[in-house]
Amino acid sequence: HIGNAASFYCIGDIEEAFNSIELYSEVCTQYGDELDWINLYNILGVVYIHNKDFEKAKETIKKSIKLAKKLKQYNMVSNGYSNLSHIYMTEENFPKALEMAKLGLEMAKLHKPETPILELRVKLNIAKSYIGLEELDASKSLIDEMIHSPILESFIREKSHCYELQGAWYTKKKLYKEAFESYTYAKTLIDEYNDVNLLKTIQEERCKLCELMNDVHLGYIVQKEYIALMQEIIDREL
């Protein structure tokens, strides 16, 4: 059930994600141990984030972190800090977002066996926090390191996130053509996963860049794609 919930969430099928969470919650309440409750807190935190209920999300994720530390489940602790970092970035509290991401990296390094993708997922948040803080040299160094990592060939969603970040970095540097190319490549990578949440973010940035480049024809094409995506998201969420 928890695997189904996470998978349905990633492909944007929120109704099925909720159904799986409800089923998991029923089983967890009756038979669950502490590890099961960590999983429940984790997935509930993600749903609260999706619903923009950030206070409930923080409260739930902190419960998950506390329990995961007790059980020395450092991968889950790291994931919890990553989710907190994401919330603080959404609130544009970039110093706090960076603090949480760095804690997440510390926890990822404690996880055994060593898991490079776990560390890379936290580094994505660190790099994004640096961009928010206008520390562009620090973010560029991390982005370049991640984009050239061979492990990304097996993790397409994370690879897409890297190019999304590269696009954000180019935008900050006012290199709009390069930014558009990075976002377009990120979109190409994630299209096959139909991750509508990530696609929405990427398409919004591509629309803004068309305006900044004063490319009306390209903007018309991208805007049509964006409208179709928004309609799909609305249909799914109804």
mmCIF file with all atom_site columns, N, CA and C in Angstrom, residues 1-3 5 17-33 36-41 43-44 48:
data_model
loop_
_atom_site.group_PDB
_atom_site.id
_atom_site.type_symbol
_atom_site.label_atom_id
_atom_site.label_alt_id
_atom_site.label_comp_id
_atom_site.label_asym_id
_atom_site.label_entity_id
_atom_site.label_seq_id
_atom_site.pdbx_PDB_ins_code
_atom_site.Cartn_x
_atom_site.Cartn_y
_atom_site.Cartn_z
_atom_site.occupancy
_atom_site.B_iso_or_equiv
_atom_site.pdbx_formal_charge
_atom_site.auth_seq_id
_atom_site.auth_comp_id
_atom_site.auth_asym_id
_atom_site.auth_atom_id
_atom_site.pdbx_PDB_model_num
ATOM 1  N N  . HIS A 1 1  ? 0.830  -1.220 0.000  1.00 0.00 ? 1  HIS A N  1
ATOM 2  C CA . HIS A 1 1  ? 0.000  0.000  0.000  1.00 0.00 ? 1  HIS A CA 1
ATOM 3  C C  . HIS A 1 1  ? 0.860  1.264  0.000  1.00 0.00 ? 1  HIS A C  1
ATOM 4  N N  . ILE A 1 2  ? 1.936  1.274  0.796  1.00 0.00 ? 2  ILE A N  1
ATOM 5  C CA . ILE A 1 2  ? 2.766  2.476  0.876  1.00 0.00 ? 2  ILE A CA 1
ATOM 6  C C  . ILE A 1 2  ? 3.521  2.685  -0.431 1.00 0.00 ? 2  ILE A C  1
ATOM 7  N N  . GLY A 1 3  ? 3.939  1.572  -1.049 1.00 0.00 ? 3  GLY A N  1
ATOM 8  C CA . GLY A 1 3  ? 4.599  1.673  -2.360 1.00 0.00 ? 3  GLY A CA 1
ATOM 9  C C  . GLY A 1 3  ? 3.651  2.190  -3.423 1.00 0.00 ? 3  GLY A C  1
ATOM 10 N N  . ALA A 1 5  ? 1.023  4.109  -2.852 1.00 0.00 ? 5  ALA A N  1
ATOM 11 C CA . ALA A 1 5  ? 0.742  5.523  -2.564 1.00 0.00 ? 5  ALA A CA 1
ATOM 12 C C  . ALA A 1 5  ? 1.832  6.421  -3.143 1.00 0.00 ? 5  ALA A C  1
ATOM 13 N N  . ALA A 1 17 ? -3.612 7.700  -4.839 1.00 0.00 ? 17 ALA A N  1
ATOM 14 C CA . ALA A 1 17 ? -2.633 7.855  -3.757 1.00 0.00 ? 17 ALA A CA 1
ATOM 15 C C  . ALA A 1 17 ? -3.348 7.926  -2.408 1.00 0.00 ? 17 ALA A C  1
ATOM 16 N N  . PHE A 1 18 ? -4.429 8.716  -2.349 1.00 0.00 ? 18 PHE A N  1
ATOM 17 C CA . PHE A 1 18 ? -5.204 8.826  -1.109 1.00 0.00 ? 18 PHE A CA 1
ATOM 18 C C  . PHE A 1 18 ? -5.813 7.482  -0.709 1.00 0.00 ? 18 PHE A C  1
ATOM 19 N N  . ASN A 1 19 ? -6.340 6.743  -1.691 1.00 0.00 ? 19 ASN A N  1
ATOM 20 C CA . ASN A 1 19 ? -6.928 5.438  -1.396 1.00 0.00 ? 19 ASN A CA 1
ATOM 21 C C  . ASN A 1 19 ? -5.891 4.497  -0.792 1.00 0.00 ? 19 ASN A C  1
ATOM 22 N N  . SER A 1 20 ? -4.696 4.486  -1.345 1.00 0.00 ? 20 SER A N  1
ATOM 23 C CA . SER A 1 20 ? -3.632 3.613  -0.839 1.00 0.00 ? 20 SER A CA 1
ATOM 24 C C  . SER A 1 20 ? -3.193 4.024  0.562  1.00 0.00 ? 20 SER A C  1
ATOM 25 N N  . ILE A 1 21 ? -3.131 5.333  0.801  1.00 0.00 ? 21 ILE A N  1
ATOM 26 C CA . ILE A 1 21 ? -2.753 5.821  2.135  1.00 0.00 ? 21 ILE A CA 1
ATOM 27 C C  . ILE A 1 21 ? -3.795 5.403  3.167  1.00 0.00 ? 21 ILE A C  1
ATOM 28 N N  . GLU A 1 22 ? -5.061 5.499  2.786  1.00 0.00 ? 22 GLU A N  1
ATOM 29 C CA . GLU A 1 22 ? -6.136 5.112  3.703  1.00 0.00 ? 22 GLU A CA 1
ATOM 30 C C  . GLU A 1 22 ? -6.045 3.624  4.054  1.00 0.00 ? 22 GLU A C  1
ATOM 31 N N  . LEU A 1 23 ? -5.801 2.794  3.043  1.00 0.00 ? 23 LEU A N  1
ATOM 32 C CA . LEU A 1 23 ? -5.663 1.356  3.273  1.00 0.00 ? 23 LEU A CA 1
ATOM 33 C C  . LEU A 1 23 ? -4.448 1.052  4.150  1.00 0.00 ? 23 LEU A C  1
ATOM 34 N N  . TYR A 1 24 ? -3.342 1.732  3.870  1.00 0.00 ? 24 TYR A N  1
ATOM 35 C CA . TYR A 1 24 ? -2.125 1.530  4.668  1.00 0.00 ? 24 TYR A CA 1
ATOM 36 C C  . TYR A 1 24 ? -2.364 1.958  6.121  1.00 0.00 ? 24 TYR A C  1
ATOM 37 N N  . SER A 1 25 ? -3.037 3.096  6.277  1.00 0.00 ? 25 SER A N  1
ATOM 38 C CA . SER A 1 25 ? -3.301 3.622  7.616  1.00 0.00 ? 25 SER A CA 1
ATOM 39 C C  . SER A 1 25 ? -4.121 2.638  8.452  1.00 0.00 ? 25 SER A C  1
ATOM 40 N N  . GLU A 1 26 ? -5.108 2.000  7.826  1.00 0.00 ? 26 GLU A N  1
ATOM 41 C CA . GLU A 1 26 ? -5.942 1.022  8.538  1.00 0.00 ? 26 GLU A CA 1
ATOM 42 C C  . GLU A 1 26 ? -5.107 -0.161 9.025  1.00 0.00 ? 26 GLU A C  1
ATOM 43 N N  . VAL A 1 27 ? -4.256 -0.677 8.135  1.00 0.00 ? 27 VAL A N  1
ATOM 44 C CA . VAL A 1 27 ? -3.406 -1.816 8.497  1.00 0.00 ? 27 VAL A CA 1
ATOM 45 C C  . VAL A 1 27 ? -2.378 -1.402 9.553  1.00 0.00 ? 27 VAL A C  1
ATOM 46 N N  . CYS A 1 28 ? -1.821 -0.204 9.366  1.00 0.00 ? 28 CYS A N  1
ATOM 47 C CA . CYS A 1 28 ? -0.798 0.305  10.288 1.00 0.00 ? 28 CYS A CA 1
ATOM 48 C C  . CYS A 1 28 ? -1.366 0.480  11.704 1.00 0.00 ? 28 CYS A C  1
ATOM 49 N N  . THR A 1 29 ? -2.576 1.020  11.787 1.00 0.00 ? 29 THR A N  1
ATOM 50 C CA . THR A 1 29 ? -3.205 1.254  13.090 1.00 0.00 ? 29 THR A CA 1
ATOM 51 C C  . THR A 1 29 ? -3.435 -0.064 13.837 1.00 0.00 ? 29 THR A C  1
ATOM 52 N N  . GLN A 1 30 ? -3.778 -1.105 13.094 1.00 0.00 ? 30 GLN A N  1
ATOM 53 C CA . GLN A 1 30 ? -4.043 -2.394 13.729 1.00 0.00 ? 30 GLN A CA 1
ATOM 54 C C  . GLN A 1 30 ? -2.771 -3.179 14.050 1.00 0.00 ? 30 GLN A C  1
ATOM 55 N N  . TYR A 1 31 ? -1.848 -3.201 13.098 1.00 0.00 ? 31 TYR A N  1
ATOM 56 C CA . TYR A 1 31 ? -0.727 -4.139 13.212 1.00 0.00 ? 31 TYR A CA 1
ATOM 57 C C  . TYR A 1 31 ? 0.662  -3.485 13.135 1.00 0.00 ? 31 TYR A C  1
ATOM 58 N N  . GLY A 1 32 ? 0.710  -2.194 12.878 1.00 0.00 ? 32 GLY A N  1
ATOM 59 C CA . GLY A 1 32 ? 1.987  -1.561 12.543 1.00 0.00 ? 32 GLY A CA 1
ATOM 60 C C  . GLY A 1 32 ? 2.969  -1.462 13.695 1.00 0.00 ? 32 GLY A C  1
ATOM 61 N N  . ASP A 1 33 ? 4.267  -1.622 13.366 1.00 0.00 ? 33 ASP A N  1
ATOM 62 C CA . ASP A 1 33 ? 5.322  -1.342 14.339 1.00 0.00 ? 33 ASP A CA 1
ATOM 63 C C  . ASP A 1 33 ? 5.858  0.061  14.067 1.00 0.00 ? 33 ASP A C  1
ATOM 64 N N  . ASP A 1 36 ? 6.699  0.951  10.470 1.00 0.00 ? 36 ASP A N  1
ATOM 65 C CA . ASP A 1 36 ? 5.504  1.191  9.654  1.00 0.00 ? 36 ASP A CA 1
ATOM 66 C C  . ASP A 1 36 ? 4.964  2.605  9.871  1.00 0.00 ? 36 ASP A C  1
ATOM 67 N N  . TRP A 1 37 ? 5.024  3.065  11.110 1.00 0.00 ? 37 TRP A N  1
ATOM 68 C CA . TRP A 1 37 ? 4.534  4.410  11.409 1.00 0.00 ? 37 TRP A CA 1
ATOM 69 C C  . TRP A 1 37 ? 5.413  5.481  10.768 1.00 0.00 ? 37 TRP A C  1
ATOM 70 N N  . ILE A 1 38 ? 6.725  5.198  10.676 1.00 0.00 ? 38 ILE A N  1
ATOM 71 C CA . ILE A 1 38 ? 7.606  6.143  9.971  1.00 0.00 ? 38 ILE A CA 1
ATOM 72 C C  . ILE A 1 38 ? 7.146  6.291  8.532  1.00 0.00 ? 38 ILE A C  1
ATOM 73 N N  . ASN A 1 39 ? 6.865  5.163  7.881  1.00 0.00 ? 39 ASN A N  1
ATOM 74 C CA . ASN A 1 39 ? 6.385  5.202  6.490  1.00 0.00 ? 39 ASN A CA 1
ATOM 75 C C  . ASN A 1 39 ? 5.091  6.001  6.365  1.00 0.00 ? 39 ASN A C  1
ATOM 76 N N  . LEU A 1 40 ? 4.199  5.811  7.326  1.00 0.00 ? 40 LEU A N  1
ATOM 77 C CA . LEU A 1 40 ? 2.925  6.541  7.285  1.00 0.00 ? 40 LEU A CA 1
ATOM 78 C C  . LEU A 1 40 ? 3.154  8.042  7.438  1.00 0.00 ? 40 LEU A C  1
ATOM 79 N N  . TYR A 1 41 ? 3.985  8.423  8.421  1.00 0.00 ? 41 TYR A N  1
ATOM 80 C CA . TYR A 1 41 ? 4.286  9.850  8.609  1.00 0.00 ? 41 TYR A CA 1
ATOM 81 C C  . TYR A 1 41 ? 4.917  10.449 7.352  1.00 0.00 ? 41 TYR A C  1
ATOM 82 N N  . ILE A 1 43 ? 4.642  9.526  4.125  1.00 0.00 ? 43 ILE A N  1
ATOM 83 C CA . ILE A 1 43 ? 3.727  9.717  3.000  1.00 0.00 ? 43 ILE A CA 1
ATOM 84 C C  . ILE A 1 43 ? 2.666  10.767 3.327  1.00 0.00 ? 43 ILE A C  1
ATOM 85 N N  . LEU A 1 44 ? 2.232  10.839 4.589  1.00 0.00 ? 44 LEU A N  1
ATOM 86 C CA . LEU A 1 44 ? 1.287  11.889 4.984  1.00 0.00 ? 44 LEU A CA 1
ATOM 87 C C  . LEU A 1 44 ? 1.924  13.271 4.837  1.00 0.00 ? 44 LEU A C  1
ATOM 88 N N  . TYR A 1 48 ? 0.425  16.362 2.737  1.00 0.00 ? 48 TYR A N  1
ATOM 89 C CA . TYR A 1 48 ? 0.205  17.699 3.319  1.00 0.00 ? 48 TYR A CA 1
ATOM 90 C C  . TYR A 1 48 ? 0.929  18.780 2.507  1.00 0.00 ? 48 TYR A C  1
#
